[in-house]
């Protein structure tokens, strides 16, 4: 039986400082975006801390030197829509990463995620896949992507989120114990609408400046 990887809670000063702004309901959108980018840089840096490296020789202005590069390639998979908010920070940490996209939307009544988009580029056994979505609530969205990627052989599959709920972590870890999950916080619980408490509200709405409603289409 695979041993369950412990959840990595990044209890680091800059991560926790940014989380405080993300949680505060008074935080304005431009400050929210700044801290979203900042926290993601650090969360992604933590997510790849243990990636295998290989030695390369380079030339400094003075002499030859040994250096290290990440072995294989990294693919970031943000879950639309809120996962897009993670991308700017993620690419600061991993500017060479390839990007795949999955579009999922939770039904407001059942909290079950439904797919509306899937575009994952080719993967080899040297690819590290990092699925990212800021809120791991019921875990349904992350679970869905991991489940669809079950047959895909990669170097490893990892998850980065900003806030996770114990219920969602349990669901993902029950079926994917080998997956490393990185988060800034594990909160208390879900409420009846499957929102994380205390959480930070709706990440997608706060980052995108939306209110959960959509414009009426005419014509
Ligand atoms: C929210 C959030 C996560 C998902 C998490 O997205 O951004 O993607 O719910 O919930 P889960 O762990 O219970 O699956 P939402 O469906 O509201 O879509 P959005 O990203 O378009 O706002
Ligand atoms: N999605 C969010 O944006 N926030 C939650 O608390 C749960 C799902």
PDB file of C-alpha atoms and ligand atoms in Angstrom:
ATOM      1  CA  UNK A   1       0.000   0.000   0.000  1.00  0.00           C
ATOM      2  CA  UNK A   2       1.308   3.497  -0.883  1.00  0.00           C
ATOM      3  CA  UNK A   3       2.117   5.606   2.148  1.00  0.00           C
ATOM      4  CA  UNK A   4       0.094   8.862   2.181  1.00  0.00           C
ATOM      5  CA  UNK A   5       2.310  11.894   1.602  1.00  0.00           C
ATOM      6  CA  UNK A   6       1.765  14.433   4.402  1.00  0.00           C
ATOM      7  CA  UNK A   7       0.200  17.697   3.264  1.00  0.00           C
ATOM      8  CA  UNK A   8       2.862  20.423   3.047  1.00  0.00           C
ATOM      9  CA  UNK A   9       1.619  23.540   4.857  1.00  0.00           C
ATOM     10  CA  UNK A  10       3.944  26.385   3.923  1.00  0.00           C
ATOM     11  CA  UNK A  11       4.291  28.176   7.237  1.00  0.00           C
ATOM     12  CA  UNK A  12       6.723  30.726   5.883  1.00  0.00           C
ATOM     13  CA  UNK A  13       6.609  34.442   6.726  1.00  0.00           C
ATOM     14  CA  UNK A  14       5.849  35.800   3.249  1.00  0.00           C
ATOM     15  CA  UNK A  15       3.243  33.150   2.496  1.00  0.00           C
ATOM     16  CA  UNK A  16       1.413  33.752   5.761  1.00  0.00           C
ATOM     17  CA  UNK A  17       1.691  37.518   5.318  1.00  0.00           C
ATOM     18  CA  UNK A  18       0.051  37.335   1.884  1.00  0.00           C
ATOM     19  CA  UNK A  19      -2.600  34.919   3.147  1.00  0.00           C
ATOM     20  CA  UNK A  20      -3.649  37.491   5.735  1.00  0.00           C
ATOM     21  CA  UNK A  21      -4.431  39.996   2.917  1.00  0.00           C
ATOM     22  CA  UNK A  22      -6.211  37.374   0.825  1.00  0.00           C
ATOM     23  CA  UNK A  23      -8.451  36.421   3.753  1.00  0.00           C
ATOM     24  CA  UNK A  24      -9.369  40.003   4.717  1.00  0.00           C
ATOM     25  CA  UNK A  25     -12.714  40.935   3.167  1.00  0.00           C
ATOM     26  CA  UNK A  26     -11.650  44.603   3.051  1.00  0.00           C
ATOM     27  CA  UNK A  27      -8.721  43.869   0.702  1.00  0.00           C
ATOM     28  CA  UNK A  28      -9.138  45.701  -2.605  1.00  0.00           C
ATOM     29  CA  UNK A  29      -8.791  43.846  -5.895  1.00  0.00           C
ATOM     30  CA  UNK A  30      -5.362  45.212  -6.833  1.00  0.00           C
ATOM     31  CA  UNK A  31      -3.955  44.262  -3.428  1.00  0.00           C
ATOM     32  CA  UNK A  32      -5.671  40.863  -3.659  1.00  0.00           C
ATOM     33  CA  UNK A  33      -4.013  40.260  -7.049  1.00  0.00           C
ATOM     34  CA  UNK A  34      -0.616  41.354  -5.783  1.00  0.00           C
ATOM     35  CA  UNK A  35      -0.767  38.924  -2.856  1.00  0.00           C
ATOM     36  CA  UNK A  36      -2.197  36.150  -5.014  1.00  0.00           C
ATOM     37  CA  UNK A  37       0.852  36.422  -7.291  1.00  0.00           C
ATOM     38  CA  UNK A  38       3.236  36.679  -4.364  1.00  0.00           C
ATOM     39  CA  UNK A  39       1.870  33.709  -2.425  1.00  0.00           C
ATOM     40  CA  UNK A  40       1.879  31.520  -5.538  1.00  0.00           C
ATOM     41  CA  UNK A  41       5.561  32.124  -6.212  1.00  0.00           C
ATOM     42  CA  UNK A  42       6.407  30.746  -2.800  1.00  0.00           C
ATOM     43  CA  UNK A  43       3.910  27.885  -2.926  1.00  0.00           C
ATOM     44  CA  UNK A  44       5.251  26.746  -6.294  1.00  0.00           C
ATOM     45  CA  UNK A  45       8.838  27.056  -5.102  1.00  0.00           C
ATOM     46  CA  UNK A  46       7.903  24.700  -2.269  1.00  0.00           C
ATOM     47  CA  UNK A  47       6.080  22.337  -4.619  1.00  0.00           C
ATOM     48  CA  UNK A  48       9.243  21.750  -6.679  1.00  0.00           C
ATOM     49  CA  UNK A  49      11.745  21.793  -3.825  1.00  0.00           C
ATOM     50  CA  UNK A  50      12.459  18.060  -4.171  1.00  0.00           C
ATOM     51  CA  UNK A  51      12.479  17.730  -7.973  1.00  0.00           C
ATOM     52  CA  UNK A  52      15.374  15.685  -9.305  1.00  0.00           C
ATOM     53  CA  UNK A  53      18.224  17.845 -10.613  1.00  0.00           C
ATOM     54  CA  UNK A  54      20.985  17.044 -13.045  1.00  0.00           C
ATOM     55  CA  UNK A  55      24.472  18.483 -13.341  1.00  0.00           C
ATOM     56  CA  UNK A  56      25.448  20.706 -16.274  1.00  0.00           C
ATOM     57  CA  UNK A  57      28.693  22.478 -17.096  1.00  0.00           C
ATOM     58  CA  UNK A  58      28.541  26.212 -17.748  1.00  0.00           C
ATOM     59  CA  UNK A  59      31.087  28.922 -18.411  1.00  0.00           C
ATOM     60  CA  UNK A  60      31.190  31.893 -16.028  1.00  0.00           C
ATOM     61  CA  UNK A  61      33.107  35.019 -17.127  1.00  0.00           C
ATOM     62  CA  UNK A  62      36.071  33.548 -15.198  1.00  0.00           C
ATOM     63  CA  UNK A  63      36.070  29.787 -15.669  1.00  0.00           C
ATOM     64  CA  UNK A  64      34.058  26.634 -16.122  1.00  0.00           C
ATOM     65  CA  UNK A  65      31.613  25.777 -13.319  1.00  0.00           C
ATOM     66  CA  UNK A  66      29.220  23.002 -12.392  1.00  0.00           C
ATOM     67  CA  UNK A  67      25.567  24.000 -12.221  1.00  0.00           C
ATOM     68  CA  UNK A  68      22.265  22.168 -11.702  1.00  0.00           C
ATOM     69  CA  UNK A  69      19.088  22.162 -13.755  1.00  0.00           C
ATOM     70  CA  UNK A  70      15.754  20.495 -13.104  1.00  0.00           C
ATOM     71  CA  UNK A  71      15.723  17.102 -14.795  1.00  0.00           C
ATOM     72  CA  UNK A  72      12.799  16.583 -17.167  1.00  0.00           C
ATOM     73  CA  UNK A  73      10.046  19.135 -17.639  1.00  0.00           C
ATOM     74  CA  UNK A  74       7.291  20.715 -15.580  1.00  0.00           C
ATOM     75  CA  UNK A  75       3.696  21.254 -16.658  1.00  0.00           C
ATOM     76  CA  UNK A  76       1.368  23.531 -14.714  1.00  0.00           C
ATOM     77  CA  UNK A  77      -2.349  22.749 -15.018  1.00  0.00           C
ATOM     78  CA  UNK A  78      -4.548  25.552 -13.672  1.00  0.00           C
ATOM     79  CA  UNK A  79      -8.216  24.670 -13.222  1.00  0.00           C
ATOM     80  CA  UNK A  80     -10.301  27.411 -14.833  1.00  0.00           C
ATOM     81  CA  UNK A  81     -11.368  29.794 -13.780  1.00  0.00           C
ATOM     82  CA  UNK A  82      -9.770  30.541 -10.408  1.00  0.00           C
ATOM     83  CA  UNK A  83      -6.660  28.489 -11.210  1.00  0.00           C
ATOM     84  CA  UNK A  84      -5.694  31.151 -13.733  1.00  0.00           C
ATOM     85  CA  UNK A  85      -5.125  33.438 -10.754  1.00  0.00           C
ATOM     86  CA  UNK A  86      -2.268  31.117  -9.768  1.00  0.00           C
ATOM     87  CA  UNK A  87      -0.507  31.267 -13.114  1.00  0.00           C
ATOM     88  CA  UNK A  88       1.353  34.595 -12.900  1.00  0.00           C
ATOM     89  CA  UNK A  89       2.993  33.650  -9.595  1.00  0.00           C
ATOM     90  CA  UNK A  90       3.625  30.083 -10.726  1.00  0.00           C
ATOM     91  CA  UNK A  91       5.460  31.301 -13.827  1.00  0.00           C
ATOM     92  CA  UNK A  92       7.625  33.621 -11.742  1.00  0.00           C
ATOM     93  CA  UNK A  93       8.845  30.501  -9.948  1.00  0.00           C
ATOM     94  CA  UNK A  94       8.895  28.233 -13.031  1.00  0.00           C
ATOM     95  CA  UNK A  95       9.287  30.426 -16.138  1.00  0.00           C
ATOM     96  CA  UNK A  96      10.074  27.436 -18.367  1.00  0.00           C
ATOM     97  CA  UNK A  97       7.008  25.374 -17.411  1.00  0.00           C
ATOM     98  CA  UNK A  98       4.545  24.185 -20.036  1.00  0.00           C
ATOM     99  CA  UNK A  99       0.866  24.910 -19.374  1.00  0.00           C
ATOM    100  CA  UNK A 100      -2.256  22.796 -19.732  1.00  0.00           C
ATOM    101  CA  UNK A 101      -5.806  23.906 -18.923  1.00  0.00           C
ATOM    102  CA  UNK A 102      -8.872  22.245 -17.476  1.00  0.00           C
ATOM    103  CA  UNK A 103     -12.201  24.074 -17.189  1.00  0.00           C
ATOM    104  CA  UNK A 104     -14.460  22.950 -14.338  1.00  0.00           C
ATOM    105  CA  UNK A 105     -17.468  24.618 -12.756  1.00  0.00           C
ATOM    106  CA  UNK A 106     -19.096  23.532  -9.508  1.00  0.00           C
ATOM    107  CA  UNK A 107     -22.869  23.216  -9.596  1.00  0.00           C
ATOM    108  CA  UNK A 108     -24.042  25.731  -6.968  1.00  0.00           C
ATOM    109  CA  UNK A 109     -26.592  23.295  -5.527  1.00  0.00           C
ATOM    110  CA  UNK A 110     -24.663  20.031  -5.494  1.00  0.00           C
ATOM    111  CA  UNK A 111     -21.066  21.408  -5.360  1.00  0.00           C
ATOM    112  CA  UNK A 112     -20.185  18.771  -7.968  1.00  0.00           C
ATOM    113  CA  UNK A 113     -17.676  19.971 -10.580  1.00  0.00           C
ATOM    114  CA  UNK A 114     -18.504  19.582 -14.271  1.00  0.00           C
ATOM    115  CA  UNK A 115     -15.928  19.756 -17.046  1.00  0.00           C
ATOM    116  CA  UNK A 116     -16.307  22.311 -19.867  1.00  0.00           C
ATOM    117  CA  UNK A 117     -12.728  22.370 -21.181  1.00  0.00           C
ATOM    118  CA  UNK A 118      -9.759  19.975 -21.337  1.00  0.00           C
ATOM    119  CA  UNK A 119      -6.444  20.787 -23.006  1.00  0.00           C
ATOM    120  CA  UNK A 120      -3.461  18.921 -21.594  1.00  0.00           C
ATOM    121  CA  UNK A 121      -0.339  18.767 -23.791  1.00  0.00           C
ATOM    122  CA  UNK A 122       1.667  15.563 -24.202  1.00  0.00           C
ATOM    123  CA  UNK A 123       3.244  14.093 -21.083  1.00  0.00           C
ATOM    124  CA  UNK A 124       6.238  11.767 -20.736  1.00  0.00           C
ATOM    125  CA  UNK A 125       7.522   9.849 -17.734  1.00  0.00           C
ATOM    126  CA  UNK A 126       9.901  12.780 -17.157  1.00  0.00           C
ATOM    127  CA  UNK A 127       7.091  15.344 -16.816  1.00  0.00           C
ATOM    128  CA  UNK A 128       6.125  16.710 -13.404  1.00  0.00           C
ATOM    129  CA  UNK A 129       2.465  17.752 -13.509  1.00  0.00           C
ATOM    130  CA  UNK A 130       1.359  20.424 -11.036  1.00  0.00           C
ATOM    131  CA  UNK A 131      -2.414  20.825 -10.854  1.00  0.00           C
ATOM    132  CA  UNK A 132      -3.406  24.113  -9.327  1.00  0.00           C
ATOM    133  CA  UNK A 133      -6.602  25.619  -7.990  1.00  0.00           C
ATOM    134  CA  UNK A 134      -6.637  28.100  -5.104  1.00  0.00           C
ATOM    135  CA  UNK A 135      -9.430  26.512  -3.062  1.00  0.00           C
ATOM    136  CA  UNK A 136      -9.485  22.774  -2.335  1.00  0.00           C
ATOM    137  CA  UNK A 137     -12.968  22.621  -0.804  1.00  0.00           C
ATOM    138  CA  UNK A 138     -14.845  19.334  -1.295  1.00  0.00           C
ATOM    139  CA  UNK A 139     -11.798  18.211  -3.279  1.00  0.00           C
ATOM    140  CA  UNK A 140     -14.068  17.279  -6.185  1.00  0.00           C
ATOM    141  CA  UNK A 141     -12.297  19.478  -8.746  1.00  0.00           C
ATOM    142  CA  UNK A 142      -8.767  18.297  -7.965  1.00  0.00           C
ATOM    143  CA  UNK A 143      -9.983  14.698  -7.622  1.00  0.00           C
ATOM    144  CA  UNK A 144     -11.617  14.891 -11.058  1.00  0.00           C
ATOM    145  CA  UNK A 145      -8.400  16.025 -12.780  1.00  0.00           C
ATOM    146  CA  UNK A 146      -6.268  13.426 -10.988  1.00  0.00           C
ATOM    147  CA  UNK A 147      -8.814  10.751 -11.886  1.00  0.00           C
ATOM    148  CA  UNK A 148      -8.769  11.689 -15.605  1.00  0.00           C
ATOM    149  CA  UNK A 149      -4.974  11.626 -15.512  1.00  0.00           C
ATOM    150  CA  UNK A 150      -4.851   8.239 -13.748  1.00  0.00           C
ATOM    151  CA  UNK A 151      -3.568   6.385 -16.801  1.00  0.00           C
ATOM    152  CA  UNK A 152      -1.039   9.082 -17.680  1.00  0.00           C
ATOM    153  CA  UNK A 153       2.435   8.082 -16.589  1.00  0.00           C
ATOM    154  CA  UNK A 154       4.335  11.144 -15.350  1.00  0.00           C
ATOM    155  CA  UNK A 155       7.437  11.668 -13.199  1.00  0.00           C
ATOM    156  CA  UNK A 156       5.071  12.837 -10.465  1.00  0.00           C
ATOM    157  CA  UNK A 157       1.735  14.585 -10.001  1.00  0.00           C
ATOM    158  CA  UNK A 158       1.476  17.405  -7.508  1.00  0.00           C
ATOM    159  CA  UNK A 159      -1.191  19.833  -6.301  1.00  0.00           C
ATOM    160  CA  UNK A 160      -0.824  23.464  -5.241  1.00  0.00           C
ATOM    161  CA  UNK A 161      -3.664  25.320  -3.560  1.00  0.00           C
ATOM    162  CA  UNK A 162      -3.887  28.329  -1.264  1.00  0.00           C
ATOM    163  CA  UNK A 163      -6.467  27.118   1.258  1.00  0.00           C
ATOM    164  CA  UNK A 164      -7.679  23.551   1.781  1.00  0.00           C
ATOM    165  CA  UNK A 165     -10.505  22.009   3.799  1.00  0.00           C
ATOM    166  CA  UNK A 166      -9.938  18.800   5.780  1.00  0.00           C
ATOM    167  CA  UNK A 167     -12.890  17.126   4.005  1.00  0.00           C
ATOM    168  CA  UNK A 168     -11.409  17.788   0.552  1.00  0.00           C
ATOM    169  CA  UNK A 169      -7.916  16.724   1.552  1.00  0.00           C
ATOM    170  CA  UNK A 170      -9.290  13.433   2.894  1.00  0.00           C
ATOM    171  CA  UNK A 171     -11.134  12.765  -0.376  1.00  0.00           C
ATOM    172  CA  UNK A 172      -8.065  13.420  -2.554  1.00  0.00           C
ATOM    173  CA  UNK A 173      -5.627  11.581  -0.293  1.00  0.00           C
ATOM    174  CA  UNK A 174      -7.869   8.519  -0.021  1.00  0.00           C
ATOM    175  CA  UNK A 175      -7.477   7.834  -3.749  1.00  0.00           C
ATOM    176  CA  UNK A 176      -4.174   9.577  -4.512  1.00  0.00           C
ATOM    177  CA  UNK A 177      -1.906   9.043  -1.480  1.00  0.00           C
ATOM    178  CA  UNK A 178       1.224   9.441  -3.632  1.00  0.00           C
ATOM    179  CA  UNK A 179       0.366  13.023  -4.642  1.00  0.00           C
ATOM    180  CA  UNK A 180       2.245  15.835  -2.895  1.00  0.00           C
ATOM    181  CA  UNK A 181      -0.220  18.575  -1.870  1.00  0.00           C
ATOM    182  CA  UNK A 182       1.132  22.031  -1.032  1.00  0.00           C
ATOM    183  CA  UNK A 183      -1.031  24.687   0.637  1.00  0.00           C
ATOM    184  CA  UNK A 184      -0.700  27.834   2.737  1.00  0.00           C
ATOM    185  CA  UNK A 185      -3.385  26.673   5.191  1.00  0.00           C
ATOM    186  CA  UNK A 186      -5.741  23.881   6.170  1.00  0.00           C
ATOM    187  CA  UNK A 187      -8.897  25.489   7.510  1.00  0.00           C
ATOM    188  CA  UNK A 188     -11.572  24.238   9.903  1.00  0.00           C
ATOM    189  CA  UNK A 189     -14.406  22.944   7.755  1.00  0.00           C
ATOM    190  CA  UNK A 190     -16.863  23.435   4.894  1.00  0.00           C
ATOM    191  CA  UNK A 191     -20.150  25.259   5.354  1.00  0.00           C
ATOM    192  CA  UNK A 192     -23.480  24.072   3.909  1.00  0.00           C
ATOM    193  CA  UNK A 193     -22.698  25.659   0.540  1.00  0.00           C
ATOM    194  CA  UNK A 194     -19.350  23.812   0.500  1.00  0.00           C
ATOM    195  CA  UNK A 195     -17.373  27.013   1.067  1.00  0.00           C
ATOM    196  CA  UNK A 196     -14.272  26.836   3.223  1.00  0.00           C
ATOM    197  CA  UNK A 197     -14.594  28.355   6.734  1.00  0.00           C
ATOM    198  CA  UNK A 198     -12.977  30.689   7.662  1.00  0.00           C
ATOM    199  CA  UNK A 199     -11.518  30.633   4.127  1.00  0.00           C
ATOM    200  CA  UNK A 200     -11.457  33.796   2.081  1.00  0.00           C
ATOM    201  CA  UNK A 201     -14.730  33.650   0.143  1.00  0.00           C
ATOM    202  CA  UNK A 202     -14.853  33.034  -3.583  1.00  0.00           C
ATOM    203  CA  UNK A 203     -11.292  33.272  -4.890  1.00  0.00           C
ATOM    204  CA  UNK A 204     -12.317  33.446  -8.552  1.00  0.00           C
ATOM    205  CA  UNK A 205     -14.769  36.270  -7.913  1.00  0.00           C
ATOM    206  CA  UNK A 206     -12.331  38.223  -5.764  1.00  0.00           C
ATOM    207  CA  UNK A 207      -9.476  37.878  -8.288  1.00  0.00           C
ATOM    208  CA  UNK A 208     -11.597  38.488 -11.391  1.00  0.00           C
ATOM    209  CA  UNK A 209     -13.726  41.261  -9.891  1.00  0.00           C
ATOM    210  CA  UNK A 210     -16.974  39.398 -10.486  1.00  0.00           C
ATOM    211  CA  UNK A 211     -19.991  38.781  -8.256  1.00  0.00           C
ATOM    212  CA  UNK A 212     -21.022  35.287  -9.283  1.00  0.00           C
ATOM    213  CA  UNK A 213     -23.661  36.569 -11.741  1.00  0.00           C
ATOM    214  CA  UNK A 214     -23.325  36.592 -15.504  1.00  0.00           C
ATOM    215  CA  UNK A 215     -24.433  39.224 -17.990  1.00  0.00           C
ATOM    216  CA  UNK A 216     -27.609  38.432 -19.926  1.00  0.00           C
ATOM    217  CA  UNK A 217     -26.854  37.612 -23.559  1.00  0.00           C
ATOM    218  CA  UNK A 218     -29.007  39.311 -26.139  1.00  0.00           C
ATOM    219  CA  UNK A 219     -29.730  38.306 -29.746  1.00  0.00           C
TER     220      UNK A 219
HETATM  221  C1  LIG B   1     -14.257  26.948  -7.129  1.00  0.00           C
HETATM  222  C2  LIG B   1     -12.774  27.017  -6.822  1.00  0.00           C
HETATM  223  C3  LIG B   1     -12.314  25.635  -7.110  1.00  0.00           C
HETATM  224  C4  LIG B   1     -13.489  24.792  -6.742  1.00  0.00           C
HETATM  225  C5  LIG B   1     -13.131  24.089  -5.500  1.00  0.00           C
HETATM  226  O1  LIG B   1     -14.446  27.084  -8.479  1.00  0.00           O
HETATM  227  O2  LIG B   1     -12.112  27.981  -7.565  1.00  0.00           O
HETATM  228  O3  LIG B   1     -12.084  25.448  -8.481  1.00  0.00           O
HETATM  229  O4  LIG B   1     -14.587  25.678  -6.617  1.00  0.00           O
HETATM  230  O5  LIG B   1     -14.152  23.360  -5.039  1.00  0.00           O
HETATM  231  P1  LIG B   1     -14.138  21.797  -4.816  1.00  0.00           P
HETATM  232  O6  LIG B   1     -12.873  21.445  -4.094  1.00  0.00           O
HETATM  233  O7  LIG B   1     -15.358  21.611  -3.957  1.00  0.00           O
HETATM  234  O8  LIG B   1     -14.260  21.137  -6.152  1.00  0.00           O
HETATM  235  P2  LIG B   1     -15.859  27.357  -9.149  1.00  0.00           P
HETATM  236  O9  LIG B   1     -16.514  26.082  -9.534  1.00  0.00           O
HETATM  237  O10 LIG B   1     -16.676  28.281  -8.301  1.00  0.00           O
HETATM  238  O11 LIG B   1     -15.482  28.031 -10.517  1.00  0.00           O
HETATM  239  P3  LIG B   1     -14.643  29.334 -10.864  1.00  0.00           P
HETATM  240  O12 LIG B   1     -13.208  28.936 -10.710  1.00  0.00           O
HETATM  241  O13 LIG B   1     -15.032  29.536 -12.288  1.00  0.00           O
HETATM  242  O14 LIG B   1     -15.030  30.457  -9.966  1.00  0.00           O
HETATM  243  N1  LIG B   2     -14.411  27.997  -4.037  1.00  0.00           N
HETATM  244  C1  LIG B   2     -14.007  29.178  -3.507  1.00  0.00           C
HETATM  245  O1  LIG B   2     -13.623  30.099  -4.233  1.00  0.00           O
HETATM  246  N2  LIG B   2     -14.051  29.304  -2.170  1.00  0.00           N
HETATM  247  C2  LIG B   2     -14.452  28.318  -1.339  1.00  0.00           C
HETATM  248  O2  LIG B   2     -14.450  28.514  -0.118  1.00  0.00           O
HETATM  249  C3  LIG B   2     -14.863  27.103  -1.913  1.00  0.00           C
HETATM  250  C4  LIG B   2     -14.840  26.960  -3.277  1.00  0.00           C
END
